[in-house]
Tab-separated table of C-alpha atoms and ligand atoms in Angstrom:
chain	number	residue	atom	x	y	z
A	1	MET	CA	8.860	32.083	12.910
A	2	ARG	CA	10.189	34.879	14.686
A	3	ILE	CA	7.508	37.306	13.900
A	4	THR	CA	4.738	35.069	13.955
A	5	ASN	CA	6.083	34.317	17.778
A	6	GLU	CA	6.473	38.174	18.472
A	7	ASN	CA	3.936	39.662	16.575
A	8	ILE	CA	0.717	37.042	16.309
A	9	PHE	CA	-1.259	36.155	19.326
A	10	GLN	CA	0.436	33.328	21.117
A	11	THR	CA	-2.907	31.124	21.338
A	12	TYR	CA	-1.263	27.902	19.569
A	13	SER	CA	1.606	25.963	20.640
A	14	ARG	CA	3.073	25.676	17.095
A	15	TYR	CA	5.666	23.181	16.019
A	16	PRO	CA	9.084	24.526	14.647
A	17	VAL	CA	8.112	23.587	10.881
A	18	THR	CA	7.001	26.654	8.545
A	19	LEU	CA	5.068	24.919	5.671
A	20	VAL	CA	5.098	26.031	1.975
A	21	ARG	CA	3.650	23.760	0.151
A	22	GLY	CA	0.814	20.696	-0.435
A	23	LYS	CA	-0.401	18.310	-2.973
A	24	GLY	CA	-2.572	15.323	-2.020
A	25	THR	CA	-1.537	13.310	1.091
A	26	LYS	CA	1.763	15.984	1.374
A	27	VAL	CA	3.354	18.818	2.662
A	28	TRP	CA	6.622	20.241	2.397
A	29	ASP	CA	8.481	22.534	4.692
A	30	GLU	CA	10.871	25.481	3.617
A	31	ARG	CA	13.747	23.623	3.625
A	32	GLY	CA	12.306	20.800	1.069
A	33	LYS	CA	11.531	18.246	3.920
A	34	GLU	CA	8.144	16.209	2.806
A	35	TYR	CA	5.717	15.069	5.254
A	36	LEU	CA	2.920	12.685	4.987
A	37	ASP	CA	-0.459	14.498	6.338
A	38	PHE	CA	-2.591	12.327	8.463
A	39	LEU	CA	-4.283	15.561	10.279
A	40	SER	CA	-5.225	17.064	7.025
A	41	GLY	CA	-5.547	20.782	8.972
A	42	ILE	CA	-7.826	19.207	11.334
A	43	ALA	CA	-9.690	16.888	8.912
A	44	VAL	CA	-10.297	20.301	6.502
A	45	CYS	CA	-8.478	18.755	3.492
A	46	ASN	CA	-10.403	15.812	2.839
A	47	LEU	CA	-9.644	15.702	-0.570
A	48	GLY	CA	-6.277	16.046	-0.149
A	49	HIS	CA	-4.261	19.705	-0.452
A	50	CYS	CA	-4.551	21.611	-3.415
A	51	HIS	CA	-7.135	19.184	-4.826
A	52	PRO	CA	-6.684	20.300	-8.842
A	53	ALA	CA	-10.652	20.205	-9.467
A	54	VAL	CA	-11.056	22.561	-6.170
A	55	VAL	CA	-8.118	24.949	-7.420
A	56	ARG	CA	-9.585	24.962	-10.863
A	57	ALA	CA	-12.931	26.089	-9.454
A	58	ALA	CA	-11.489	28.310	-7.180
A	59	GLN	CA	-9.367	30.164	-9.680
A	60	ALA	CA	-12.145	30.415	-12.237
A	61	GLN	CA	-14.584	31.971	-9.502
A	62	MET	CA	-11.542	34.201	-8.673
A	63	LYS	CA	-11.559	35.810	-11.817
A	64	LYS	CA	-15.116	36.238	-12.286
A	65	LEU	CA	-16.358	37.564	-9.158
A	66	ILE	CA	-14.718	37.188	-5.742
A	67	HIS	CA	-17.335	38.877	-3.518
A	68	VAL	CA	-20.865	40.698	-3.635
A	69	SER	CA	-23.091	41.318	-0.449
A	70	ASN	CA	-25.948	38.698	0.253
A	71	PHE	CA	-28.062	41.600	-0.945
A	72	PHE	CA	-27.715	39.534	-4.215
A	73	TYR	CA	-27.928	36.326	-5.898
A	74	THR	CA	-24.791	34.180	-7.062
A	75	GLU	CA	-24.961	31.050	-8.665
A	76	PRO	CA	-22.062	28.938	-6.824
A	77	GLN	CA	-24.178	29.486	-3.745
A	78	ALA	CA	-27.286	28.310	-5.359
A	79	GLU	CA	-25.492	25.270	-6.469
A	80	LEU	CA	-23.791	24.336	-3.407
A	81	ALA	CA	-27.343	24.606	-1.580
A	82	ARG	CA	-28.868	22.354	-4.483
A	83	LEU	CA	-26.132	19.904	-3.755
A	84	LEU	CA	-26.114	19.886	0.320
A	85	THR	CA	-30.115	19.800	0.310
A	86	GLY	CA	-30.355	17.269	-2.407
A	87	ASN	CA	-28.140	14.979	-0.593
A	88	SER	CA	-29.373	15.649	2.619
A	89	PHE	CA	-32.295	15.579	5.021
A	90	ALA	CA	-32.396	19.266	4.898
A	91	ASP	CA	-34.505	21.696	2.501
A	92	GLN	CA	-32.757	25.156	3.328
A	93	VAL	CA	-29.027	26.018	3.846
A	94	PHE	CA	-27.414	29.495	5.894
A	95	PHE	CA	-24.241	30.063	4.815
A	96	CYS	CA	-21.446	31.332	6.978
A	97	ASN	CA	-17.653	31.414	7.276
A	98	SER	CA	-16.463	28.696	10.347
A	99	GLY	CA	-17.979	25.619	12.349
A	100	ALA	CA	-18.250	28.482	15.569
A	101	GLU	CA	-20.566	30.465	13.394
A	102	ALA	CA	-22.486	27.249	11.808
A	103	ASN	CA	-23.150	26.334	15.631
A	104	GLU	CA	-23.814	29.949	16.750
A	105	SER	CA	-26.432	30.116	13.811
A	106	ALA	CA	-27.928	26.911	14.926
A	107	LEU	CA	-28.638	27.921	18.583
A	108	LYS	CA	-30.332	31.259	17.549
A	109	LEU	CA	-32.295	29.252	15.126
A	110	ALA	CA	-33.611	27.068	17.807
A	111	ARG	CA	-34.344	29.914	20.295
A	112	LYS	CA	-36.169	31.613	17.541
A	113	PHE	CA	-38.304	28.604	16.385
A	114	SER	CA	-39.072	27.768	20.250
A	115	LEU	CA	-40.227	31.463	20.542
A	116	GLN	CA	-42.554	30.942	17.736
A	117	GLN	CA	-44.053	27.852	18.541
A	118	GLY	CA	-44.836	29.710	21.476
A	119	ASN	CA	-42.734	28.793	24.056
A	120	GLN	CA	-41.855	31.989	25.995
A	121	ASN	CA	-39.030	30.516	28.379
A	122	ARG	CA	-38.314	27.223	26.241
A	123	TYR	CA	-34.328	28.587	25.282
A	124	GLU	CA	-32.205	25.892	26.896
A	125	VAL	CA	-30.106	23.484	24.898
A	126	ILE	CA	-28.679	19.794	26.132
A	127	THR	CA	-25.404	19.130	25.079
A	128	MET	CA	-22.563	16.536	25.575
A	129	HIS	CA	-19.754	15.913	28.268
A	130	TYR	CA	-16.231	16.122	26.247
A	131	SER	CA	-18.088	17.946	22.963
A	132	PHE	CA	-16.736	20.607	21.023
A	133	HIS	CA	-19.216	23.372	19.556
A	134	GLY	CA	-16.417	26.398	19.034
A	135	ARG	CA	-15.004	28.998	20.621
A	136	THR	CA	-17.216	32.145	20.311
A	137	PHE	CA	-19.516	32.594	23.618
A	138	ALA	CA	-22.595	30.698	22.760
A	139	THR	CA	-20.640	27.472	21.305
A	140	LEU	CA	-18.056	27.707	24.219
A	141	SER	CA	-20.785	27.348	26.526
A	142	ALA	CA	-22.419	24.737	24.402
A	143	THR	CA	-19.073	22.931	24.751
A	144	ALA	CA	-18.991	20.908	27.836
A	145	GLN	CA	-15.072	20.587	28.636
A	146	LYS	CA	-14.312	22.895	31.521
A	147	LYS	CA	-10.503	23.782	30.060
A	148	PHE	CA	-12.270	25.704	27.762
A	149	HIS	CA	-14.052	28.082	29.799
A	150	ALA	CA	-11.358	28.344	32.161
A	151	GLY	CA	-11.105	32.529	32.461
A	152	PHE	CA	-13.695	33.479	30.342
A	153	GLU	CA	-17.023	32.699	33.041
A	154	PRO	CA	-19.488	33.871	33.025
A	155	LEU	CA	-21.008	31.694	30.051
A	156	LEU	CA	-24.119	32.220	28.098
A	157	PRO	CA	-26.536	30.732	30.138
A	158	GLY	CA	-28.917	28.352	29.009
A	159	PHE	CA	-26.724	25.067	28.793
A	160	ARG	CA	-26.952	21.794	30.532
A	161	TYR	CA	-24.615	18.556	29.804
A	162	VAL	CA	-24.952	15.151	30.232
A	163	PRO	CA	-22.525	12.338	29.356
A	164	PHE	CA	-22.369	11.337	25.602
A	165	ASN	CA	-24.173	7.801	24.989
A	166	ASP	CA	-26.431	7.849	27.903
A	167	ALA	CA	-29.321	8.171	26.291
A	168	GLY	CA	-31.327	7.783	29.912
A	169	ALA	CA	-29.202	10.775	31.342
A	170	LEU	CA	-30.760	13.122	28.765
A	171	LYS	CA	-34.064	11.863	29.016
A	172	LYS	CA	-33.864	12.759	32.779
A	173	ALA	CA	-32.022	16.244	32.272
A	174	VAL	CA	-35.117	17.253	29.826
A	175	ASN	CA	-37.487	19.734	31.637
A	176	LYS	CA	-40.006	22.770	30.781
A	177	ASN	CA	-37.269	25.108	29.455
A	178	THR	CA	-35.494	22.668	27.035
A	179	CYS	CA	-35.747	23.795	23.386
A	180	ALA	CA	-33.238	21.298	21.533
A	181	VAL	CA	-30.135	18.697	22.008
A	182	LEU	CA	-27.228	19.550	20.421
A	183	LEU	CA	-24.182	16.863	19.652
A	184	GLU	CA	-21.975	15.748	17.611
A	185	PRO	CA	-22.622	12.328	16.220
A	186	ILE	CA	-19.238	11.220	16.846
A	187	GLN	CA	-16.907	13.215	19.207
A	188	GLY	CA	-13.702	14.836	17.864
A	189	GLU	CA	-11.799	16.778	19.837
A	190	GLY	CA	-13.374	14.846	22.578
A	191	GLY	CA	-11.577	11.719	21.810
A	192	VAL	CA	-12.851	10.199	18.953
A	193	ASN	CA	-15.935	8.899	21.068
A	194	CYS	CA	-18.263	6.736	18.269
A	195	PRO	CA	-22.043	6.581	19.587
A	196	ASP	CA	-23.947	3.006	20.533
A	197	ASP	CA	-25.787	1.639	17.537
A	198	ASP	CA	-28.755	2.638	18.771
A	199	TYR	CA	-28.265	5.887	21.288
A	200	LEU	CA	-29.072	8.524	18.191
A	201	LYS	CA	-32.134	6.827	17.444
A	202	LYS	CA	-32.972	6.806	21.234
A	203	VAL	CA	-31.594	10.639	21.268
A	204	ARG	CA	-34.038	11.159	18.419
A	205	LYS	CA	-37.322	9.939	20.286
A	206	VAL	CA	-36.302	11.852	23.326
A	207	CYS	CA	-36.643	14.821	21.484
A	208	ASP	CA	-39.730	13.615	19.439
A	209	GLU	CA	-41.362	13.031	23.102
A	210	HIS	CA	-40.740	16.794	23.987
A	211	GLY	CA	-40.828	18.330	20.791
A	212	LEU	CA	-37.627	19.357	20.875
A	213	LEU	CA	-34.830	20.274	18.075
A	214	LEU	CA	-32.230	17.566	17.318
A	215	ILE	CA	-29.406	19.401	16.031
A	216	PHE	CA	-26.014	17.359	14.741
A	217	ASP	CA	-22.866	19.309	14.548
A	218	GLU	CA	-21.108	17.548	11.760
A	219	VAL	CA	-18.227	20.078	11.399
A	220	GLN	CA	-15.406	17.641	11.929
A	221	VAL	CA	-17.582	14.119	10.580
A	222	GLY	CA	-19.459	15.639	8.169
A	223	MET	CA	-18.201	15.790	4.110
A	224	GLY	CA	-16.920	11.998	3.931
A	225	ARG	CA	-15.208	12.037	6.593
A	226	THR	CA	-16.872	8.624	8.180
A	227	GLY	CA	-17.392	7.135	4.719
A	228	LYS	CA	-20.790	8.178	4.107
A	229	LEU	CA	-21.351	11.974	3.129
A	230	PHE	CA	-22.682	12.908	6.423
A	231	ALA	CA	-21.892	10.616	10.012
A	232	TYR	CA	-25.697	10.541	10.709
A	233	GLN	CA	-26.250	9.078	7.478
A	234	HIS	CA	-25.063	5.635	9.447
A	235	TYR	CA	-27.384	5.409	12.102
A	236	GLY	CA	-30.922	5.870	10.395
A	237	VAL	CA	-31.578	8.881	12.179
A	238	GLU	CA	-32.166	12.515	10.764
A	239	PRO	CA	-31.930	15.507	12.664
A	240	ASP	CA	-33.860	18.972	12.509
A	241	ILE	CA	-30.873	20.941	11.966
A	242	MET	CA	-27.243	20.143	11.262
A	243	THR	CA	-23.914	22.536	10.688
A	244	LEU	CA	-20.860	21.909	8.791
A	245	ALA	CA	-17.659	23.830	8.125
A	246	LYS	CA	-14.220	22.182	7.703
A	247	ALA	CA	-13.943	20.387	5.005
A	248	LEU	CA	-16.961	21.764	3.183
A	249	ALA	CA	-14.773	24.195	0.701
A	250	GLY	CA	-11.902	21.758	0.408
A	251	GLY	CA	-9.518	24.083	2.401
A	252	LEU	CA	-11.242	27.763	1.564
A	253	PRO	CA	-13.316	28.893	4.839
A	254	ALA	CA	-16.745	27.957	4.734
A	255	GLY	CA	-19.508	27.079	7.046
A	256	ALA	CA	-23.113	25.835	6.701
A	257	MET	CA	-26.570	25.556	8.962
A	258	LEU	CA	-28.604	23.324	6.969
A	259	ALA	CA	-32.487	22.929	8.386
A	260	LYS	CA	-35.821	21.229	7.825
A	261	LYS	CA	-38.171	24.137	5.949
A	262	HIS	CA	-40.820	24.065	8.850
A	263	VAL	CA	-37.588	24.888	11.073
A	264	ALA	CA	-35.773	27.562	8.996
A	265	GLU	CA	-38.713	29.333	8.351
A	266	SER	CA	-38.250	30.738	11.693
A	267	PHE	CA	-35.539	33.036	10.500
A	268	SER	CA	-37.083	36.074	7.981
A	269	PRO	CA	-34.767	38.894	6.608
A	270	GLY	CA	-32.795	40.440	9.240
A	271	SER	CA	-33.128	37.783	11.731
A	272	HIS	CA	-29.149	36.839	10.824
A	273	ALA	CA	-26.507	37.256	8.262
A	274	SER	CA	-23.211	36.878	7.451
A	275	THR	CA	-20.800	39.386	5.228
A	276	PHE	CA	-18.710	36.533	3.957
A	277	GLY	CA	-21.360	33.852	4.450
A	278	GLY	CA	-21.714	32.175	1.371
A	279	ASN	CA	-18.365	33.811	-0.653
A	280	PRO	CA	-18.561	33.049	-4.438
A	281	VAL	CA	-15.358	31.935	-4.593
A	282	CYS	CA	-15.605	29.753	-1.133
A	283	MET	CA	-19.098	28.127	-2.810
A	284	ALA	CA	-17.692	27.467	-5.877
A	285	ALA	CA	-14.861	25.256	-4.089
A	286	GLY	CA	-17.323	23.477	-2.017
A	287	VAL	CA	-19.556	22.539	-5.556
A	288	ALA	CA	-16.345	21.071	-6.561
A	289	VAL	CA	-15.691	19.066	-3.241
A	290	MET	CA	-19.143	18.252	-3.411
A	291	GLU	CA	-19.150	16.833	-7.115
A	292	ILE	CA	-16.141	14.664	-5.952
A	293	LEU	CA	-17.713	13.177	-3.260
A	294	LEU	CA	-20.810	12.737	-4.942
A	295	HIS	CA	-19.539	11.069	-8.015
A	296	GLY	CA	-15.965	9.971	-7.190
A	297	THR	CA	-14.403	6.700	-5.529
A	298	VAL	CA	-13.330	8.874	-2.340
A	299	LEU	CA	-16.029	7.903	-0.024
A	300	GLU	CA	-15.326	3.860	-1.071
A	301	ASN	CA	-11.801	4.738	-0.724
A	302	CYS	CA	-12.278	6.158	2.820
A	303	ARG	CA	-14.485	3.053	3.991
A	304	SER	CA	-11.965	0.665	2.902
A	305	MET	CA	-8.732	2.674	4.043
A	306	GLY	CA	-10.628	3.320	7.620
A	307	THR	CA	-11.133	-0.279	7.977
A	308	TYR	CA	-7.473	-1.336	6.806
A	309	PHE	CA	-5.928	1.489	8.982
A	310	MET	CA	-8.254	0.338	11.789
A	311	GLN	CA	-6.967	-3.313	11.933
A	312	GLY	CA	-3.378	-2.464	11.361
A	313	LEU	CA	-3.764	-0.153	14.498
A	314	GLU	CA	-5.869	-3.271	16.468
A	315	SER	CA	-2.905	-5.482	15.835
A	316	LEU	CA	-0.520	-3.096	17.185
A	317	LYS	CA	-2.924	-2.709	20.137
A	318	GLN	CA	-2.584	-6.513	20.639
A	319	ARG	CA	1.300	-6.443	20.397
A	320	TYR	CA	1.655	-3.248	22.918
A	321	PRO	CA	-1.382	-4.119	25.375
A	322	SER	CA	0.547	-2.282	28.109
A	323	ILE	CA	0.788	0.806	26.354
A	324	ILE	CA	-2.590	1.040	23.844
A	325	LYS	CA	-5.532	0.861	25.413
A	326	VAL	CA	-8.492	0.913	22.605
A	327	VAL	CA	-8.752	1.859	19.082
A	328	ARG	CA	-12.079	3.614	17.930
A	329	GLY	CA	-13.385	5.330	14.845
A	330	LYS	CA	-15.327	5.359	11.871
A	331	GLY	CA	-14.090	5.885	8.331
A	332	LEU	CA	-11.095	7.937	8.635
A	333	ILE	CA	-11.780	9.669	11.777
A	334	ILE	CA	-9.821	7.166	14.380
A	335	GLY	CA	-8.549	7.628	17.686
A	336	MET	CA	-6.101	5.347	19.586
A	337	GLU	CA	-6.138	6.085	23.329
A	338	LEU	CA	-2.979	5.541	25.176
A	339	ASN	CA	-1.952	4.566	28.712
A	340	ILE	CA	0.719	7.325	28.495
A	341	GLU	CA	0.922	10.896	27.089
A	342	GLY	CA	0.883	11.303	23.244
A	343	LYS	CA	2.718	14.605	22.877
A	344	GLU	CA	6.018	13.151	22.611
A	345	ILE	CA	4.731	10.308	19.977
A	346	VAL	CA	3.236	13.045	17.519
A	347	SER	CA	7.003	14.496	18.012
A	348	THR	CA	8.435	11.777	16.797
A	349	CYS	CA	6.391	11.011	13.841
A	350	LEU	CA	6.919	14.710	12.821
A	351	LYS	CA	10.424	14.498	13.198
A	352	GLN	CA	10.356	11.243	10.954
A	353	GLY	CA	7.879	12.778	8.353
A	354	ILE	CA	4.434	12.123	9.466
A	355	ILE	CA	1.680	14.745	10.646
A	356	ILE	CA	-0.486	13.324	13.465
A	357	ASN	CA	-2.782	14.566	16.470
A	358	CYS	CA	-3.125	14.177	19.949
A	359	THR	CA	-6.263	15.170	21.964
A	360	LEU	CA	-6.901	15.004	25.374
A	361	ASP	CA	-3.622	14.293	26.482
A	362	LYS	CA	-3.738	10.446	25.650
A	363	ILE	CA	-5.606	9.920	22.480
A	364	LEU	CA	-4.001	9.849	19.458
A	365	ARG	CA	-6.294	10.912	16.369
A	366	PHE	CA	-5.629	10.164	12.831
A	367	LEU	CA	-7.058	12.383	10.308
A	368	PRO	CA	-5.911	11.244	6.725
A	369	PRO	CA	-7.196	13.006	3.269
A	370	LEU	CA	-10.114	10.601	2.225
A	371	ILE	CA	-8.116	9.365	-0.454
A	372	VAL	CA	-4.960	8.213	1.157
A	373	LYS	CA	-3.272	5.319	-0.072
A	374	LYS	CA	-2.690	1.691	1.539
A	375	GLN	CA	1.239	2.209	1.306
A	376	GLU	CA	0.793	5.410	2.950
A	377	ILE	CA	-1.269	3.916	5.996
A	378	ASP	CA	1.384	1.016	6.038
A	379	ARG	CA	4.061	4.055	6.690
A	380	CYS	CA	2.486	5.385	9.262
A	381	LEU	CA	1.693	1.821	11.216
A	382	LYS	CA	5.419	0.966	11.064
A	383	MET	CA	6.501	4.147	12.085
A	384	LEU	CA	4.195	3.829	15.498
A	385	GLU	CA	5.506	0.277	15.573
A	386	SER	CA	9.020	1.494	15.542
A	387	ILE	CA	7.822	3.931	18.322
A	388	PHE	CA	6.345	1.602	20.331
A	389	ALA	CA	8.913	-0.948	20.775
A	390	LYS	CA	11.434	1.541	22.080
A	391	LEU	CA	9.182	2.507	25.041
B	401	PLP	N1	-17.366	21.567	15.925
B	401	PLP	C1	-16.863	20.594	16.280
B	401	PLP	C2	-17.435	19.446	16.050
B	401	PLP	C3	-15.338	20.913	15.721
B	401	PLP	O1	-14.717	20.233	15.632
B	401	PLP	C4	-14.964	21.918	15.621
B	401	PLP	C5	-13.781	22.510	15.473
B	401	PLP	O2	-12.639	21.643	15.635
B	401	PLP	C6	-16.069	23.263	15.549
B	401	PLP	C7	-17.190	23.021	15.937
B	401	PLP	C8	-15.517	24.782	15.650
B	401	PLP	O3	-15.303	25.108	14.087
B	401	PLP	P1	-14.453	26.069	13.818
B	401	PLP	O4	-13.084	26.027	14.372
B	401	PLP	O5	-14.451	26.120	11.955
B	401	PLP	O6	-15.117	27.389	14.798
């Protein structure tokens, strides 16, 4: 901890815990203390820590080939692209290393596509209040939360912000310069905000009427987190572009931008690139993740455990109405909005061996691995109950 505090940029407020090992839903610190992980490395370890199939795939690939440049073809990259396009709206994939890079790619593609349609000044993108799209300059500018902008202005021009879940406001914000709409189907960092059932359909309609690209950022809610492979599949709407990262490679760094072919074709050799994007080891891990999500019972478990957890949290809300304002979510991304600050509750949980998270000061966020069991959810509910009872 001393070295970390002295020799690493202090960009994170870390808990005084050094983690050394993980397996399934659990992690252990250097003293051997066990924690139930209801954060999953912020929605990354969807299959749990060190899933044996992911470890096997990455190890086998490491022995064969760790890295080559994208001047060459590799099998794991092709296989992951086949699985992603074969199970989504998309025809083509661009691989990168993180969520911010995937969104950066999507923003560049939207501008290029617009230009190739013959629209000289159509470069603006509309995004939503309380969105989160990353920390690079373009994705920071797309993120409509002032606290992340502070100290970094001037931001990249070309972004307009409207309230989430308000198709009327979106319609009004479209002008002759707009080329795309970028949004998270369910907002994660912004407080686990779910759309009304028909909102995304209305957004699609606005995009179709004005010839705008619809971009879904599924960096946090994709890869099974909501109980379907991709969150958009709940709402009967398809985007033109989608971004993924976080859980894509089971804990190894990988990001992806997926698009329909006529949009993807705006990029040609030299338009965009990434040295590590599509790295064979990460891709092999991604293939293992996809196979499990497609053929196992993980999505089913996510749906049933999501319902069970939500019911338990709802019943806590009935018992502690002065503390708990609302519970919301889908599958295993669940937010519990409190009337009080959540920081202390997160610390108490950690001391008692459960890792949870708080976003926007008052919203407890639960992102357990999708393989979580009933007894583990019961343990979390019991712990929350004991904390609320003492408040
Ligand atoms: N988009 C969403 C919806 C996210 O939740 C995040 C990270 O939390 C990002 C983008 C940025 O991803 P990364 O941290 O991998 O750059």
